[in-house]
CSV table of C-alpha atoms and ligand atoms in Angstrom, one decimal:
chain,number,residue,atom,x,y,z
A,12,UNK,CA,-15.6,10.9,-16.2
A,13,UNK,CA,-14.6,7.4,-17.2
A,14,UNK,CA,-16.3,4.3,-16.1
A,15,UNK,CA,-14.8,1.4,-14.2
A,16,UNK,CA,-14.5,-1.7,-16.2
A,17,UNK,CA,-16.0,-4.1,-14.2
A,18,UNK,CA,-15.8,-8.1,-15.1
A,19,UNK,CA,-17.8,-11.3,-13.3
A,20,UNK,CA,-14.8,-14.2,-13.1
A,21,UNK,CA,-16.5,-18.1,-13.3
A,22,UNK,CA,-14.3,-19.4,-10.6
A,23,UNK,CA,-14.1,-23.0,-9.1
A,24,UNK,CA,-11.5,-22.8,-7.0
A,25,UNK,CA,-9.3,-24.6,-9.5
A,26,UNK,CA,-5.6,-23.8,-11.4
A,27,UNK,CA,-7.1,-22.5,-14.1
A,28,UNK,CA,-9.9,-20.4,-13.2
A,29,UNK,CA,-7.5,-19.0,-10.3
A,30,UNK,CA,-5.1,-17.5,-13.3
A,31,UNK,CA,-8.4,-16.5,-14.7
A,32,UNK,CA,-9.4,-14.6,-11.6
A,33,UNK,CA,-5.6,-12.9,-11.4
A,34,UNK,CA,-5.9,-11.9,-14.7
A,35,UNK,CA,-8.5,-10.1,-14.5
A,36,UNK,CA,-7.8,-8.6,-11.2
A,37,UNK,CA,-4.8,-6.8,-13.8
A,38,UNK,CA,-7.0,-5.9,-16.1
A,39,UNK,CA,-10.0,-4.6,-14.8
A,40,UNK,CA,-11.0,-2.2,-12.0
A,41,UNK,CA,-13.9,-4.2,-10.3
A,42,UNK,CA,-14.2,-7.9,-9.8
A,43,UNK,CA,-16.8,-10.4,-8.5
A,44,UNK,CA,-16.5,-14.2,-8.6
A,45,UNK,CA,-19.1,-16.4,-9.0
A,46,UNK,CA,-19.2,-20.3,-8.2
A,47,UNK,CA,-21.9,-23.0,-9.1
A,48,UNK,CA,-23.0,-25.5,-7.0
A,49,UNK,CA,-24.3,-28.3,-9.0
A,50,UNK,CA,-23.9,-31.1,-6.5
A,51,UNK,CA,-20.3,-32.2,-6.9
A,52,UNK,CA,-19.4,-35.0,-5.2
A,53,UNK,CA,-17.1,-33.4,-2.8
A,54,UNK,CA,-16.9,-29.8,-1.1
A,55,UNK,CA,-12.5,-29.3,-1.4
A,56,UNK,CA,-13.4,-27.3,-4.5
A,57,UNK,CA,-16.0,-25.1,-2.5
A,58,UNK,CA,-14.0,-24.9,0.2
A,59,UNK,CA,-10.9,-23.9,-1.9
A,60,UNK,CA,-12.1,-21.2,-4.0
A,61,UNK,CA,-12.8,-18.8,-0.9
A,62,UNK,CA,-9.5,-20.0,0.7
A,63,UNK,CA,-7.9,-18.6,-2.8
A,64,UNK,CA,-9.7,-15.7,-2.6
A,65,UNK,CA,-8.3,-14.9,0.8
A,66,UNK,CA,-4.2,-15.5,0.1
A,67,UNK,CA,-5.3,-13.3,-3.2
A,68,UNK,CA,-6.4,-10.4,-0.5
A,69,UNK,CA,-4.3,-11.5,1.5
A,70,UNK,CA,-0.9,-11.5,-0.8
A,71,UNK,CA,-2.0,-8.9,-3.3
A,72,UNK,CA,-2.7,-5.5,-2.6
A,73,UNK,CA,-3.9,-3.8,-5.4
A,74,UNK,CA,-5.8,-6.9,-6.5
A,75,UNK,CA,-7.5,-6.6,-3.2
A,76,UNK,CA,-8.9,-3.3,-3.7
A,77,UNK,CA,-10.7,-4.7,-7.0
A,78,UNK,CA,-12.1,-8.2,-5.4
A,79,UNK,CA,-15.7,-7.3,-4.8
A,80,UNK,CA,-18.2,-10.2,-3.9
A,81,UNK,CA,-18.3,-13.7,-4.3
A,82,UNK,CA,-21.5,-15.3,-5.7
A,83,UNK,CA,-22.6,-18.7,-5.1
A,84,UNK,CA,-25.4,-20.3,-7.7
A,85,UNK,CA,-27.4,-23.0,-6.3
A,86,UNK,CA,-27.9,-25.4,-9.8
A,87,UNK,CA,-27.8,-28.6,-8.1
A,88,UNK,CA,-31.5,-29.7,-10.3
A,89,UNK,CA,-29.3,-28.9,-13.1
A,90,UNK,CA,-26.5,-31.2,-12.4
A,91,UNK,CA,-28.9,-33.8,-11.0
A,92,UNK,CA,-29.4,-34.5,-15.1
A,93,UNK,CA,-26.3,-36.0,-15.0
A,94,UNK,CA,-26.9,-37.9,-12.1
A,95,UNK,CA,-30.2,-39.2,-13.0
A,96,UNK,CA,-30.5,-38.9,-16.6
A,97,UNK,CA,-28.2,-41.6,-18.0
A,98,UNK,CA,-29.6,-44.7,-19.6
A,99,UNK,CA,-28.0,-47.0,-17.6
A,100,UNK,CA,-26.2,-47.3,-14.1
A,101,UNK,CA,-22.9,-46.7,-14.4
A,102,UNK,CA,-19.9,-46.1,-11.9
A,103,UNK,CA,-18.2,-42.8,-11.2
A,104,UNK,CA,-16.2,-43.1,-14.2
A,105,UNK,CA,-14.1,-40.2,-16.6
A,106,UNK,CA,-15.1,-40.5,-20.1
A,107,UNK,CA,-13.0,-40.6,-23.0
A,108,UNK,CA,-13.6,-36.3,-23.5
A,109,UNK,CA,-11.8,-36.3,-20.0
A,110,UNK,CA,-14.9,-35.6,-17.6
A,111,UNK,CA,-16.4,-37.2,-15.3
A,112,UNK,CA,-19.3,-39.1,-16.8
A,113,UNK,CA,-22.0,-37.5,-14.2
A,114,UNK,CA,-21.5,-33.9,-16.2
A,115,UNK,CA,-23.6,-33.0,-18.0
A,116,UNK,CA,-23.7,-31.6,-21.0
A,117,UNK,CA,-23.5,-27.9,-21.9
A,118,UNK,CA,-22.7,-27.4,-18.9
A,119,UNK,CA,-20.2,-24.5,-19.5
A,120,UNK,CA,-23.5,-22.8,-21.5
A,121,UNK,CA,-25.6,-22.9,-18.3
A,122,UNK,CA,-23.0,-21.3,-15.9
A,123,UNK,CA,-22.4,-18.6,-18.2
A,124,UNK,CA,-26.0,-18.1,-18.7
A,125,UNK,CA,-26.4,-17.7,-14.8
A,126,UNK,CA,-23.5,-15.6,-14.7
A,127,UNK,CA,-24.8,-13.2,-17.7
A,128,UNK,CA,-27.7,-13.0,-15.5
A,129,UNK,CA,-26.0,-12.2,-12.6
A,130,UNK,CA,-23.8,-10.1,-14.2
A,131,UNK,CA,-26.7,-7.7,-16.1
A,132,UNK,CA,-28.3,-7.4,-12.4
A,133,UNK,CA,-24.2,-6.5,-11.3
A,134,UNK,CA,-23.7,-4.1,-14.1
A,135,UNK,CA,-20.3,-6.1,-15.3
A,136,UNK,CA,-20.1,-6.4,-19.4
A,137,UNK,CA,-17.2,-8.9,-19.0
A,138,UNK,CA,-17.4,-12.6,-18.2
A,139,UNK,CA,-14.5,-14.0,-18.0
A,140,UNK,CA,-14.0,-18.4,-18.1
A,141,UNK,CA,-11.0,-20.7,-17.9
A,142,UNK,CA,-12.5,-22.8,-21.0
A,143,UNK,CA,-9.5,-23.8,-23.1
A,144,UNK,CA,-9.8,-25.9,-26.4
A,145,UNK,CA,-5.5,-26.9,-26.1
A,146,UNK,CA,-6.6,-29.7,-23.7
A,147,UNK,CA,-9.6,-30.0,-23.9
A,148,UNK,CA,-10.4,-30.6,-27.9
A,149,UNK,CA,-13.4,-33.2,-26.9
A,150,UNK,CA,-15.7,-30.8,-25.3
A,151,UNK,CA,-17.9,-28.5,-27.2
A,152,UNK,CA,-19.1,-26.3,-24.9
A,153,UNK,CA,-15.2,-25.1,-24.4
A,154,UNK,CA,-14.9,-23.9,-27.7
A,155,UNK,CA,-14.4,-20.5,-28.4
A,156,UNK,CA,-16.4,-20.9,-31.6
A,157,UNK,CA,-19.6,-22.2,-29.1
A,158,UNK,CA,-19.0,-19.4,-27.0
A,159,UNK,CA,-19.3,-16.5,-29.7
A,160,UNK,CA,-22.6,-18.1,-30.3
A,161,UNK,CA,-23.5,-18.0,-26.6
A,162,UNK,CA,-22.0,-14.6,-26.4
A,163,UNK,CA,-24.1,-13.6,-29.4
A,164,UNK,CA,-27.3,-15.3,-28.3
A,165,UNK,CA,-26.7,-13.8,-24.6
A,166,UNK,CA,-26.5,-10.0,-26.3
A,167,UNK,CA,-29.9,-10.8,-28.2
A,168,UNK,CA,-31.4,-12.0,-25.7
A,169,UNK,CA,-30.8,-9.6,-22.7
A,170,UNK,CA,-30.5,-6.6,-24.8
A,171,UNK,CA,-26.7,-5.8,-23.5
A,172,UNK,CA,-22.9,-6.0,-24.6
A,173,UNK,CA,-21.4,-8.6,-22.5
A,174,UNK,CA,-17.9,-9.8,-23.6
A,175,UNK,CA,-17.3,-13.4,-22.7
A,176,UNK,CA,-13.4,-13.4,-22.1
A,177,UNK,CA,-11.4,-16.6,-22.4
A,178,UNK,CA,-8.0,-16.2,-21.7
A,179,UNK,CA,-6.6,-19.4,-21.5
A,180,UNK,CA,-8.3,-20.3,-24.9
A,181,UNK,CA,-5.2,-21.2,-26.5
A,182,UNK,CA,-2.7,-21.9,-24.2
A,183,UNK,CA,-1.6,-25.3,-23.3
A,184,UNK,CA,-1.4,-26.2,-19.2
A,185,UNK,CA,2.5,-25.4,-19.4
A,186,UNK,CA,1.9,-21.9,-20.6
A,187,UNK,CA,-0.9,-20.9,-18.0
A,188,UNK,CA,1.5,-21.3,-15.5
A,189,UNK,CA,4.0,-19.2,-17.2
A,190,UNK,CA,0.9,-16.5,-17.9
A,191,UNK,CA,0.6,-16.7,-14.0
A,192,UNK,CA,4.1,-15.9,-13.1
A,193,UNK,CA,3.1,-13.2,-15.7
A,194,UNK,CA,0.8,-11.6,-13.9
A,195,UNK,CA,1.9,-12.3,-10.3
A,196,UNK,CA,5.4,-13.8,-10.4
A,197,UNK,CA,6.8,-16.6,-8.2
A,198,UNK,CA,4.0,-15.7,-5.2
A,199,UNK,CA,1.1,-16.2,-7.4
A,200,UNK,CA,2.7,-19.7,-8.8
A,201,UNK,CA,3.1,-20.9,-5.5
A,202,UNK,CA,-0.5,-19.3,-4.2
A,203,UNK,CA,-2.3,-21.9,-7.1
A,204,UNK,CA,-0.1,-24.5,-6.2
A,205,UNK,CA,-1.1,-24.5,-2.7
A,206,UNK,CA,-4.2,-23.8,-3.2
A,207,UNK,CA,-6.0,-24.5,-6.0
A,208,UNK,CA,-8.0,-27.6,-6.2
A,209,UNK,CA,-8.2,-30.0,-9.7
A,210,UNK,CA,-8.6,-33.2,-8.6
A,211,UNK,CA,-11.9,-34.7,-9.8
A,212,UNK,CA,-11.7,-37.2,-6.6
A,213,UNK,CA,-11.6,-34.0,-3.8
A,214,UNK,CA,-7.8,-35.3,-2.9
A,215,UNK,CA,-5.8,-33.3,-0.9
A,216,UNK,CA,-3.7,-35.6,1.0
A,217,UNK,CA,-0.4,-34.8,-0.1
A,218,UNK,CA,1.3,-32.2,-1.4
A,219,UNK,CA,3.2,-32.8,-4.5
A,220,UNK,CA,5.5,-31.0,-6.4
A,221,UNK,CA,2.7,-29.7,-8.5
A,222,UNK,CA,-0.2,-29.6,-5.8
A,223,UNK,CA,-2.7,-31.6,-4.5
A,224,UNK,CA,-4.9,-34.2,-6.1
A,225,UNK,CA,-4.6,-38.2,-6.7
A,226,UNK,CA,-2.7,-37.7,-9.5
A,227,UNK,CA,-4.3,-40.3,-12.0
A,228,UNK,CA,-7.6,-38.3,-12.9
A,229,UNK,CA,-8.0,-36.9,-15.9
A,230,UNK,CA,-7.8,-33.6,-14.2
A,231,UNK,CA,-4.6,-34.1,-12.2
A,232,UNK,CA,-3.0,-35.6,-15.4
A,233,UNK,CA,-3.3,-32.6,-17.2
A,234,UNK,CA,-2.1,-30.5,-14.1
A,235,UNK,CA,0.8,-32.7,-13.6
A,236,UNK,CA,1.7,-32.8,-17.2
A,237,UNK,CA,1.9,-28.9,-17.9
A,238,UNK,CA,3.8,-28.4,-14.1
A,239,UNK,CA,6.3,-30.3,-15.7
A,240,UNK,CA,6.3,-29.7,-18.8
A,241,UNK,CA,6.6,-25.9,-17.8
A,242,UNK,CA,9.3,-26.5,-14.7
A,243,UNK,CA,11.4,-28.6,-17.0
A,244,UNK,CA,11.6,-25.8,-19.4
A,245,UNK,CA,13.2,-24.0,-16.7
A,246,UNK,CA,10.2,-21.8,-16.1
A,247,UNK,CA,11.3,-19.5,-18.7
A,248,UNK,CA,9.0,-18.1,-21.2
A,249,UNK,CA,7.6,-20.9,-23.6
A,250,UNK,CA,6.6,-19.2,-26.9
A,251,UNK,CA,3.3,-18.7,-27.6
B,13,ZN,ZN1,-7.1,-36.3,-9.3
């Protein structure tokens, strides 16, 4: 009798986490999503993540079949630090590591703390995370060598096996897009650009050749960047 492999997806609703959930809707044969609400400043990104979760049922079959639940943490006294813990009042403003400065810090550690709890109370050994150090080289907490650590200190400390599972690790913003035509051709590209939310500022105004979002955050320059960047190329396979 072999066992299902069953994996817990981080998902915010945005482009990368929504390659993240596809991929591992090909790889394993149950999957939950979970989603932290830590008081962001606008609810697109809530809203979005179930409205991707519904054109992947909806579009996709055989992924359907392995979508299980969606999980929603509550950790807004966590992200309240960010909020309230600064040494001086400052504007909404993106810091030079490409983040909005009301994050706070290790703030990749604490969801996937959460979600190893969740997950040991699900019976999943895989987590799987969008973190990527290509474009994001300024934040620790995205590095895969911070997450063996985590992944380590998890194990330890719960008594289990989890694998934390980043796929986009290495890849720059171009290259997930070709890893989602990959996994669910031209229908999945255009499910994430439709769907997907980036945008730090919770714009969805306009559609644009590469989604929706202002277009001058941090966030939506990365998005814009690796759309083109991977549609100039022809959308043919960009070497690894
Ligand atoms: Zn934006």
């Amino acid at each position: 009798m072999s066992q299902l492999s069953r994996a817990l997806v981080l998902f915010s609703g945005g482009q990368d986490s929504s390659v993240c959930l596809a991929w591992a809707l090909a790889r394993y044969d149950q999957v939950e999503t979970v989603g932290f609400d830590y008081g962001q400043r606008h609810g697109v990104e809530m809203a979005q993540r179930q409205i991707v979760r519904q054109e992947l049922i909806a579009n996709f079959p055989e992924w359907s079949r392995r979508l299980g639940d969606d999980h929603v943490v509550d950790i807004t006294g966590f992200g309240a630090l960010g909020q309230t813990a600064m040494t001086e009042d400052r504007a909404f403003e993106i810091t030079e590591k490409g983040l909005p400065n009301t994050f706070v810090p290790g703030r990749n550690l604490v969801f996937l703390t959460y979600a190893a709890a969740l997950a040991d109370r699900r019976g999943q050994s895989v987590l799987v995370g969008g973190m990527c150090e290509t474009d994001f080289s300024g934040y620790p907490d995205c590095r895969r060598d911070s997450l063996d650590a985590l992944q380590t200190a998890l194990n330890m400390g719960m008594a289990q096996d989890f694998s934390i599972e980043t796929p986009l690790m290495w890849l720059t913003k171009a290259q997930t897009w070709e890893l989602a035509k990959g996994l669910g051709g031209e229908d999945l590209v255009a499910l994430i650009l439709e769907h997907s939310h980036t945008c730090y500022r919770g714009e969805r105004d306009q559609r644009k050749p590469w989604g929706y979002g202002c277009g001058t955050c941090p966030a939506c320059a990365l998005r814009v960047r690796g759309y083109e960047d991977w549609d100039a190329a022809g959308r043919v396979a960009i070497e690894a």
